C-alpha positions as a Markdown table, in Angstrom:
| # | Residue | x | y | z |
|---|---|---|---|---|
| 1 | Unk | -7.7 | 214.8 | 326.7 |
| 2 | Unk | -4.5 | 213.1 | 327.9 |
| 3 | Unk | -5.1 | 214.4 | 331.5 |
| 4 | Unk | -8.6 | 213.0 | 331.5 |
| 5 | Unk | -7.4 | 209.6 | 330.3 |
| 6 | Unk | -4.7 | 209.5 | 332.9 |
| 7 | Unk | -7.2 | 210.5 | 335.6 |
| 8 | Unk | -9.6 | 207.8 | 334.6 |
| 9 | Unk | -6.9 | 205.1 | 334.4 |
| 10 | Unk | -5.7 | 206.1 | 337.9 |
| 11 | Unk | -9.2 | 206.1 | 339.3 |
| 12 | Unk | -9.9 | 202.6 | 337.8 |
| 13 | Unk | -6.7 | 201.3 | 339.5 |
| 14 | Unk | -7.4 | 203.1 | 342.8 |
| 15 | Unk | -4.1 | 205.1 | 342.7 |
| 16 | Unk | -3.6 | 208.8 | 342.9 |
| 17 | Unk | -2.6 | 210.9 | 339.9 |
| 18 | Unk | 0.1 | 213.3 | 341.1 |
| 19 | Unk | 0.2 | 217.0 | 340.1 |
| 20 | Unk | -2.9 | 216.5 | 338.0 |
| 21 | Unk | -0.8 | 216.8 | 334.9 |
| 22 | Unk | 0.8 | 214.9 | 332.1 |
| 23 | Unk | 4.0 | 215.8 | 330.2 |
| 24 | Unk | 4.5 | 215.4 | 326.5 |
| 25 | Unk | 7.5 | 213.2 | 326.0 |
| 26 | Unk | 7.5 | 212.4 | 322.3 |
| 27 | Unk | 5.8 | 213.8 | 319.2 |
| 28 | Unk | 5.9 | 212.1 | 315.8 |
| 29 | Unk | 4.0 | 211.2 | 312.7 |
| 30 | Unk | 2.5 | 207.8 | 311.8 |
| 31 | Unk | 1.2 | 206.6 | 308.5 |
| 32 | Unk | -2.0 | 204.5 | 308.7 |
| 33 | Unk | -4.6 | 203.3 | 306.3 |
| 34 | Unk | -6.7 | 206.4 | 307.1 |
| 35 | Unk | -3.7 | 208.6 | 306.3 |
| 36 | Unk | -1.2 | 210.5 | 308.4 |
| 37 | Unk | -1.8 | 210.7 | 312.1 |
| 38 | Unk | 0.1 | 212.6 | 314.9 |
| 39 | Unk | 1.5 | 210.2 | 317.5 |
| 40 | Unk | 2.0 | 211.6 | 321.0 |
| 41 | Unk | 3.5 | 209.9 | 324.0 |
| 42 | Unk | 2.7 | 211.4 | 327.5 |
| 43 | Unk | 4.2 | 210.6 | 330.8 |
| 44 | Unk | 2.5 | 211.1 | 334.2 |
| 45 | Unk | 3.2 | 210.3 | 337.8 |
| 46 | Unk | 1.0 | 208.5 | 340.3 |
| 47 | Unk | 1.2 | 207.1 | 343.8 |
| 48 | Unk | -0.2 | 203.8 | 345.2 |
| 49 | Unk | 0.2 | 204.7 | 348.8 |
| 50 | Unk | 0.3 | 208.5 | 348.8 |
| 51 | Unk | 4.1 | 208.8 | 349.5 |
| 52 | Unk | 6.2 | 207.3 | 346.6 |
| 53 | Unk | 6.0 | 208.3 | 343.0 |
| 54 | Unk | 5.7 | 205.9 | 340.0 |
| 55 | Unk | 5.6 | 206.7 | 336.3 |
| 56 | Unk | 2.9 | 205.8 | 333.8 |
| 57 | Unk | 2.5 | 206.6 | 330.1 |
| 58 | Unk | -0.1 | 206.8 | 327.5 |
| 59 | Unk | 0.1 | 207.0 | 323.7 |
| 60 | Unk | -2.4 | 208.8 | 321.5 |
| 61 | Unk | -2.6 | 208.3 | 317.7 |
| 62 | Unk | -4.6 | 211.2 | 316.5 |
| 63 | Unk | -7.4 | 211.3 | 319.1 |
| 64 | Unk | -7.3 | 207.5 | 319.7 |
| 65 | Unk | -5.8 | 206.0 | 322.8 |
| 66 | Unk | -3.5 | 203.2 | 321.6 |
| 67 | Unk | -1.6 | 202.3 | 324.7 |
| 68 | Unk | -1.7 | 203.1 | 328.4 |
| 69 | Unk | 0.5 | 201.6 | 331.1 |
| 70 | Unk | 0.9 | 202.2 | 334.8 |
| 71 | Unk | 3.5 | 199.4 | 335.1 |
| 72 | Unk | 1.3 | 197.6 | 337.6 |
| 73 | Unk | 0.2 | 193.9 | 337.5 |
| 74 | Unk | -3.0 | 193.3 | 335.6 |
| 75 | Unk | -6.2 | 193.4 | 337.6 |
| 76 | Unk | -8.2 | 190.2 | 337.6 |
| 77 | Unk | -12.0 | 190.0 | 337.3 |
| 78 | Unk | -12.1 | 188.2 | 340.7 |
| 79 | Unk | -10.9 | 191.3 | 342.6 |
């Protein structure tokens, strides 16, 4: 699931997901109104120009995506 989310985010921003993989960086528990949920933080690498590497991350709470960042400026609707 995390790989698919990273792929979609990279495709939407027109960058290349490198290695077609994500790495689990942190695993924890989080109490919510719906009960206990597993919180996972994944890191992945991508390239804007095909040469350099940049790092992005995504956070899943249970099966819900709660945060995703490529560290790039926000896209405007005018673009």
